[in-house]
Amino acid sequence: MNHLASLRDAAPTPFWLDDPGRPQSAAALVGDTTCDLLVVGGGYTGLWTALVAKERDPSTDVVLIEADEAGGAASGRNGGFCEASLTHGLHNGLQRWPEEIGLLERLGRENLQAIEEAVERHGIDCSWERTGSLIVATEPYQVDGLKEEAEALTRYGGKPVLLDAEAVRAEIDSPTFLGGLWNKDDVAMVNPARLAWGLKRACLDLGVRIHEHTPATSLDERGVGITVRTPYGRIGARRVALATNAYPSVLRRHRPYTVPVYDYALMTEPLTEQQLASVGWRNRQGFADSANQFHYVRLSADNRILWGGYDAVYRYGGRVRAEHDQRPETFATLARHFFTTFPQLDGVRFTHAWGGAIDTSTRFCVFFDTSHHGKVAYAAGFTGLGVGATRFGAEVMLDLLAGEHTARTELQLVRRKPLPFPPEPVRAAGIGITKWSMARADRNEGRRNLWLRTLDRFGLGFDS
């Protein structure tokens, strides 16, 4: 079957959000109110912040406002990889915080375990599977990179399993796989929308007041507190946690530190038993390939294959718009790559095709800030690995707002911000050159050109 024909019936909507169990929206805020803690943003960062605040102190009066619906943006439309890493992978963390990486890895594993315990404690039905994930080599030069990754993971407490071509194809059978690295303990698969909806329900159960369709339009310091305006009212809060991620912060000073980059994914129809057997995949790991422009892939609970990644698209000006969620040329590329990887699945059709914005920072992982004499805290820049790291971000923001000195707040990762992105048109040109250079490196056995080596030298370099 022509790979384009596989897209004929694909609905232009995120698979995870296309769920009859999607909860009803909470009412918008109308009028004025007050609270101890206001959380702005109803994605994972905001939901975890509200939930953890109530778990720390049930008497805290918490209000959460969301401009659309909780979980409706990146939190409800990602691949559903919940990883322990707080630094967008060990390699990125080693480059930036070599003296702290051991602690960062330990805190990340503790955070992943805390998420698993919260899912169980609050009865969140989100298809949580602690199956781990594979990194696969699809080019000969990438095999040595897997060995180096395995050594580094072992050095910092991981328990990776290195697989040769035969062994990795015994796990997931693709003629393109030349080797693999199975990280068994530090990654879980999850239905991302149901996780967000479950966190929303848990917040409501603990007494958090949630108002959806309620954007924050301004923020001002008033006496001992903060006043946030919304279209139909005002909220007076002692403390405010900003969790808007890819969307522009209500504080302009934060906006240069993130840009929205669009990522895209496809979901197949459910595989038949025969089709699934042709691929193997008995252990249900997620996987990603080793290229700079990488794919991330996993099975859903009903044995569909989610196939995403490769293209990362920045739009000039950095605006987040619903029309950017669809990009037919990327879907066509993804479909072609899918059947190259799994030729035995010829004839499988895709039922959903979608995209969404990721909040990217120049260091490719979360950063933090405070303002208004410590009454406002901010976390953003997760760069696609926020399913797990957002809970850690919530803990840090709550520590900062409480003025507490903890192992988290003493981290250089927390105390130092990344370099901001330059203004347009330099921003778009720089991102474009970087993307071109990374694609060129993929075609040139991973060799990084002068542009990428220069970025590396100034602490702005990144590979997958």
XYZ file of C-alpha atoms in Angstrom:
464
model
C 0.000 0.000 0.000
C 1.231 3.505 -0.774
C 2.226 5.170 2.496
C 0.015 8.173 1.710
C -3.040 5.922 1.454
C -2.497 4.952 5.094
C -3.401 8.529 6.067
C -6.697 8.665 4.202
C -8.932 8.243 7.252
C -6.709 9.851 9.896
C -8.725 12.187 12.114
C -7.033 15.571 12.700
C -7.228 15.295 16.471
C -4.999 13.928 19.249
C -5.753 10.269 19.868
C -5.539 10.565 23.652
C -8.031 13.443 23.796
C -10.477 11.627 21.501
C -11.837 9.721 24.471
C -15.471 9.310 25.603
C -14.176 9.477 29.172
C -13.052 13.089 28.736
C -14.332 14.992 31.775
C -16.678 17.932 31.744
C -15.105 21.377 31.795
C -15.081 23.284 35.050
C -16.910 26.615 35.040
C -15.028 29.803 34.275
C -14.292 32.184 37.122
C -16.881 34.951 37.333
C -16.359 37.619 39.988
C -13.574 38.107 42.519
C -12.037 35.594 44.895
C -9.020 35.114 47.151
C -6.777 32.174 47.973
C -3.496 31.173 49.557
C -2.012 29.776 46.340
C -3.040 30.543 42.770
C -1.809 28.193 40.057
C -1.919 29.570 36.511
C -2.029 26.747 33.971
C -3.841 23.406 33.935
C -1.244 21.160 32.337
C 0.907 18.722 34.281
C 3.008 21.451 35.912
C 0.001 23.273 37.283
C -1.948 20.151 38.250
C 1.008 18.671 40.126
C 1.628 22.007 41.857
C -1.961 22.208 43.087
C -2.043 18.552 44.139
C 1.291 18.536 45.952
C 0.408 21.801 47.723
C -2.770 20.218 49.126
C -0.931 17.038 50.078
C 1.718 19.036 51.929
C -0.873 21.112 53.783
C -4.583 20.262 53.321
C -5.569 23.600 54.878
C -4.002 25.557 51.994
C -6.685 27.224 49.882
C -5.651 26.540 46.277
C -7.200 27.924 43.086
C -6.132 26.730 39.630
C -7.088 28.581 36.461
C -6.667 27.292 32.905
C -7.194 29.254 29.695
C -8.688 26.243 27.872
C -9.269 22.824 29.469
C -6.955 20.998 31.857
C -4.688 18.630 29.952
C -5.827 19.930 26.571
C -2.442 21.110 25.314
C 0.939 19.338 25.535
C -0.062 17.340 28.608
C -2.862 15.553 26.786
C -1.294 15.023 23.377
C 2.288 13.830 23.954
C 3.731 10.358 23.410
C 3.119 9.183 26.960
C 6.751 8.491 27.932
C 7.174 9.242 31.641
C 10.936 9.354 32.202
C 13.011 9.696 35.331
C 15.462 12.140 33.727
C 15.140 15.753 34.858
C 17.768 16.972 32.381
C 16.455 15.710 29.025
C 18.708 12.697 29.202
C 21.958 11.874 30.946
C 24.157 13.284 28.178
C 22.563 16.746 28.377
C 22.806 16.695 32.171
C 26.467 15.643 32.122
C 27.328 18.465 29.743
C 25.701 21.128 31.894
C 25.876 19.967 35.518
C 28.662 17.356 35.788
C 29.149 17.976 39.506
C 25.429 17.537 40.266
C 24.476 14.802 37.824
C 24.590 11.990 40.378
C 22.147 13.852 42.634
C 19.988 14.870 39.677
C 19.722 11.259 38.541
C 18.780 10.116 42.052
C 16.180 12.869 42.458
C 14.748 11.962 39.052
C 14.301 8.309 40.002
C 12.693 9.314 43.294
C 10.360 11.622 41.379
C 9.321 8.852 38.973
C 8.563 6.577 41.906
C 6.527 9.354 43.552
C 4.447 9.677 40.371
C 3.775 5.953 40.357
C 2.727 6.090 44.015
C 0.427 9.064 43.357
C -1.227 7.222 40.452
C -1.925 4.321 42.800
C -2.888 6.449 45.797
C -5.438 8.503 43.862
C -6.743 5.605 41.763
C -5.818 7.245 38.448
C -6.751 4.990 35.520
C -4.053 5.956 33.010
C -2.652 2.645 31.674
C 0.561 3.050 33.692
C 3.155 0.488 32.550
C 6.688 0.439 34.018
C 8.105 -1.261 30.917
C 11.130 0.944 30.323
C 12.267 2.066 26.901
C 14.796 1.202 24.227
C 17.221 3.445 22.410
C 17.870 1.794 19.043
C 20.729 2.232 16.590
C 19.696 2.408 12.952
C 23.131 3.365 11.572
C 26.432 1.527 12.233
C 28.104 4.553 13.860
C 25.313 4.744 16.457
C 26.156 1.331 17.953
C 29.278 2.647 19.706
C 27.202 5.506 21.080
C 24.890 2.993 22.775
C 27.881 1.408 24.514
C 29.015 4.796 25.818
C 25.469 5.570 26.992
C 25.256 2.232 28.810
C 28.531 2.906 30.627
C 27.381 6.378 31.685
C 23.981 5.147 32.886
C 25.620 2.391 34.923
C 28.059 4.886 36.455
C 25.154 6.987 37.750
C 22.912 4.271 39.125
C 21.080 3.003 36.044
C 20.673 -0.639 35.092
C 20.716 -0.622 31.283
C 20.797 -3.753 29.152
C 22.882 -3.520 25.980
C 21.438 -5.500 23.047
C 23.088 -6.540 19.787
C 21.150 -6.595 16.519
C 19.738 -10.069 17.095
C 18.734 -9.320 20.682
C 17.048 -6.014 19.912
C 15.117 -7.569 17.028
C 13.979 -10.299 19.418
C 12.355 -7.487 21.438
C 10.972 -5.388 18.551
C 11.521 -6.714 15.056
C 12.613 -4.145 12.494
C 15.134 -4.709 9.700
C 16.502 -1.225 10.447
C 17.615 -2.053 14.019
C 21.349 -2.696 14.469
C 21.513 -2.576 18.268
C 19.663 -1.330 21.295
C 19.928 -0.127 24.870
C 17.069 -1.115 27.160
C 16.578 1.161 30.158
C 14.264 -1.109 32.111
C 13.695 0.856 35.303
C 13.636 4.563 34.542
C 10.754 4.954 32.074
C 7.027 4.210 32.278
C 4.390 4.306 29.559
C 1.193 6.186 30.359
C -1.972 7.453 28.709
C -1.087 11.156 29.005
C -4.589 12.625 28.788
C -5.990 10.235 31.380
C -3.078 11.072 33.667
C -3.942 14.776 33.372
C -7.645 14.123 33.904
C -6.854 11.895 36.877
C -4.722 14.613 38.429
C -7.552 17.091 37.878
C -10.001 14.785 39.657
C -7.541 14.223 42.515
C -7.141 17.985 42.905
C -10.905 18.472 43.053
C -11.232 15.657 45.579
C -8.728 17.434 47.840
C -10.583 20.742 47.595
C -8.703 22.611 44.868
C -10.975 25.121 43.154
C -10.512 24.758 39.386
C -11.744 27.244 36.792
C -11.276 26.389 33.125
C -11.689 28.782 30.180
C -10.151 31.390 32.492
C -6.935 32.934 31.140
C -4.798 35.186 33.307
C -4.629 38.601 31.630
C -2.401 40.510 34.077
C -0.476 40.082 37.320
C 0.335 42.841 39.810
C 1.752 43.023 43.318
C -0.727 44.526 45.771
C 0.473 44.920 49.342
C 1.314 41.546 50.853
C -0.161 39.614 47.946
C -0.621 39.323 44.200
C -3.661 40.241 42.120
C -4.292 38.338 38.895
C -6.970 39.559 36.516
C -9.076 37.284 34.325
C -11.700 38.210 31.710
C -14.575 38.098 34.225
C -12.932 38.676 37.585
C -9.891 39.019 39.834
C -8.013 36.694 42.164
C -6.111 37.912 45.198
C -3.447 35.379 46.210
C -0.688 35.224 48.800
C 1.463 33.231 46.361
C 1.283 32.460 42.619
C 2.776 29.554 40.648
C 3.032 30.181 36.907
C 2.759 27.012 34.821
C 1.946 28.180 31.296
C 4.879 26.372 29.597
C 4.650 26.792 25.771
C 2.123 29.610 26.077
C 3.337 33.176 26.701
C 3.894 33.913 30.372
C 1.721 36.548 31.959
C 5.059 38.122 32.958
C 6.894 39.489 29.912
C 10.321 39.033 31.530
C 9.922 35.266 31.179
C 8.948 35.165 27.519
C 12.432 35.255 25.911
C 13.433 32.068 27.757
C 11.142 29.683 25.876
C 9.993 29.190 22.303
C 7.169 26.929 21.116
C 8.390 24.155 18.817
C 5.773 21.978 17.127
C 5.996 18.199 17.316
C 3.790 15.743 15.398
C 2.533 12.178 15.802
C 0.446 9.475 14.154
C -1.570 6.644 15.726
C -2.388 3.420 13.918
C -5.526 1.374 14.094
C -5.317 -1.480 16.663
C -3.006 -4.230 15.435
C -4.420 -7.701 14.939
C -2.814 -10.559 16.860
C -1.042 -11.622 13.669
C 0.275 -8.116 12.989
C 1.505 -7.713 16.554
C 3.189 -11.122 16.431
C 5.054 -10.053 13.287
C 6.656 -7.229 15.284
C 7.138 -9.115 18.565
C 7.060 -6.428 21.242
C 6.040 -8.805 24.034
C 7.597 -6.568 26.702
C 5.785 -3.415 25.481
C 8.720 -1.028 25.862
C 8.670 2.348 24.241
C 11.547 3.109 21.923
C 13.336 5.974 20.216
C 16.074 5.931 17.625
C 19.512 7.490 18.066
C 19.383 10.205 15.409
C 19.278 13.927 16.124
C 15.947 14.007 14.299
C 14.580 11.043 16.190
C 11.303 9.139 16.298
C 9.567 8.081 19.524
C 7.355 5.015 19.340
C 5.165 2.988 21.680
C 2.155 0.701 22.008
C -1.144 1.907 23.424
C -3.254 -0.178 25.783
C -5.282 -1.471 22.813
C -2.150 -2.294 20.755
C -2.041 0.681 18.451
C 1.383 2.059 17.515
C 2.057 5.700 18.242
C 4.706 6.991 15.812
C 5.930 10.532 16.451
C 8.824 12.940 16.286
C 11.417 13.579 13.573
C 10.260 17.044 12.497
C 10.470 19.830 15.068
C 8.954 22.968 13.567
C 9.423 26.515 14.797
C 7.095 29.165 13.357
C 8.458 32.674 12.894
C 7.370 34.889 15.768
C 6.772 31.973 18.119
C 3.006 32.172 18.157
C 0.984 29.206 19.429
C -1.931 28.664 17.071
C -4.409 25.802 16.659
C -3.846 25.767 12.890
C -0.216 24.764 13.488
C -1.408 21.437 14.968
C -1.812 20.031 11.445
C 1.098 19.664 8.994
C 0.379 17.235 6.142
C 3.959 17.191 4.848
C 5.200 15.993 8.228
C 2.481 13.350 8.466
C 3.490 12.058 5.028
C 7.140 11.862 6.117
C 6.220 10.060 9.329
C 4.077 7.533 7.454
C 6.914 6.798 5.017
C 9.363 6.280 7.874
C 6.883 4.014 9.673
C 6.656 1.542 6.807
C 10.425 1.643 6.293
C 10.815 0.592 9.925
C 7.993 -1.972 9.888
C 7.547 -3.256 6.321
C 5.708 -6.281 7.706
C 2.855 -3.918 8.672
C 2.080 -2.877 5.110
C -1.653 -2.162 4.898
C -2.013 -0.773 8.431
C -3.883 2.536 8.502
C -3.534 5.557 10.736
C -6.616 6.713 12.612
C -5.280 9.958 14.135
C -2.738 12.605 13.089
C -1.958 15.584 15.303
C 0.618 18.017 16.607
C 1.205 20.410 19.437
C 3.629 22.942 20.882
C 6.540 22.041 23.155
C 8.107 24.672 25.445
C 11.794 24.648 24.500
C 14.589 26.400 26.388
C 18.199 26.914 25.321
C 19.363 24.268 27.774
C 16.642 21.791 26.712
C 15.214 21.150 30.175
C 13.284 22.913 32.902
C 14.395 26.185 34.479
C 12.970 28.239 37.341
C 12.535 31.848 38.395
C 10.903 33.934 41.127
C 9.621 37.485 41.064
C 7.631 40.013 43.090
C 9.730 39.532 46.230
C 9.393 35.755 46.134
C 5.607 35.741 45.893
C 5.604 34.406 42.308
C 7.421 31.296 41.051
C 7.813 30.044 37.501
C 8.830 26.766 35.863
C 9.069 26.126 32.114
C 11.283 24.850 29.306
C 10.765 21.091 29.720
C 11.477 20.549 25.979
C 9.417 17.424 25.484
C 10.343 15.509 28.635
C 7.781 17.061 30.928
C 5.525 14.105 31.693
C 7.768 13.155 34.596
C 9.814 16.285 35.244
C 6.766 18.515 35.774
C 6.131 16.944 39.163
C 9.691 17.799 40.183
C 9.086 21.309 38.861
C 6.007 21.590 41.043
C 7.986 20.579 44.143
C 10.653 23.178 43.353
C 8.134 25.983 42.841
C 6.429 25.171 46.139
C 9.804 25.125 47.930
C 10.699 28.499 46.417
C 7.346 30.049 47.321
C 7.696 28.791 50.893
C 11.229 30.211 51.120
C 12.570 26.768 52.014
C 16.153 25.670 51.401
C 16.015 22.084 50.209
C 18.197 19.725 48.189
C 16.111 20.803 45.198
C 16.457 24.569 45.625
C 20.228 24.335 46.130
C 20.739 22.749 42.705
C 22.519 24.789 40.036
C 19.765 23.569 37.717
C 17.335 25.546 39.891
C 19.504 28.532 40.784
C 20.684 29.417 37.274
C 18.544 30.304 34.291
C 19.441 29.444 30.693
C 20.429 32.030 28.131
C 17.365 33.683 26.575
C 16.579 33.265 22.906
C 17.506 36.270 20.745
C 14.749 38.394 19.199
C 13.463 37.863 15.675
C 14.688 37.540 12.999
C 17.885 36.207 14.608
C 15.874 33.664 16.597
C 14.247 32.029 13.582
C 17.515 32.058 11.624
C 19.432 30.437 14.475
C 16.837 27.739 15.022
C 16.698 27.074 11.275
C 20.483 26.733 10.966
C 20.589 24.443 13.996
C 17.891 22.170 12.614
C 19.625 22.015 9.221
C 22.948 21.232 10.879
C 21.490 18.441 13.004
C 19.881 16.847 9.945
C 23.222 17.110 8.137
C 24.978 15.414 11.063
C 22.488 12.536 10.827
C 23.503 12.072 7.183
C 27.211 12.377 8.018
C 27.712 9.641 10.652
C 26.916 12.024 13.497
C 29.754 14.462 12.751
C 28.828 17.917 14.013
C 29.659 20.929 11.840
C 31.242 24.180 12.957
C 27.870 25.694 13.918
C 26.978 22.816 16.235
C 30.482 22.695 17.723
C 30.243 26.425 18.429
C 26.908 25.940 20.192
C 28.490 23.116 22.202
C 31.320 25.429 23.245
C 28.894 28.030 24.581
C 26.690 25.506 26.385
C 23.898 25.646 23.815
C 24.561 22.367 22.047
C 22.138 19.492 22.002
C 21.769 16.049 20.513
C 19.052 13.514 21.114
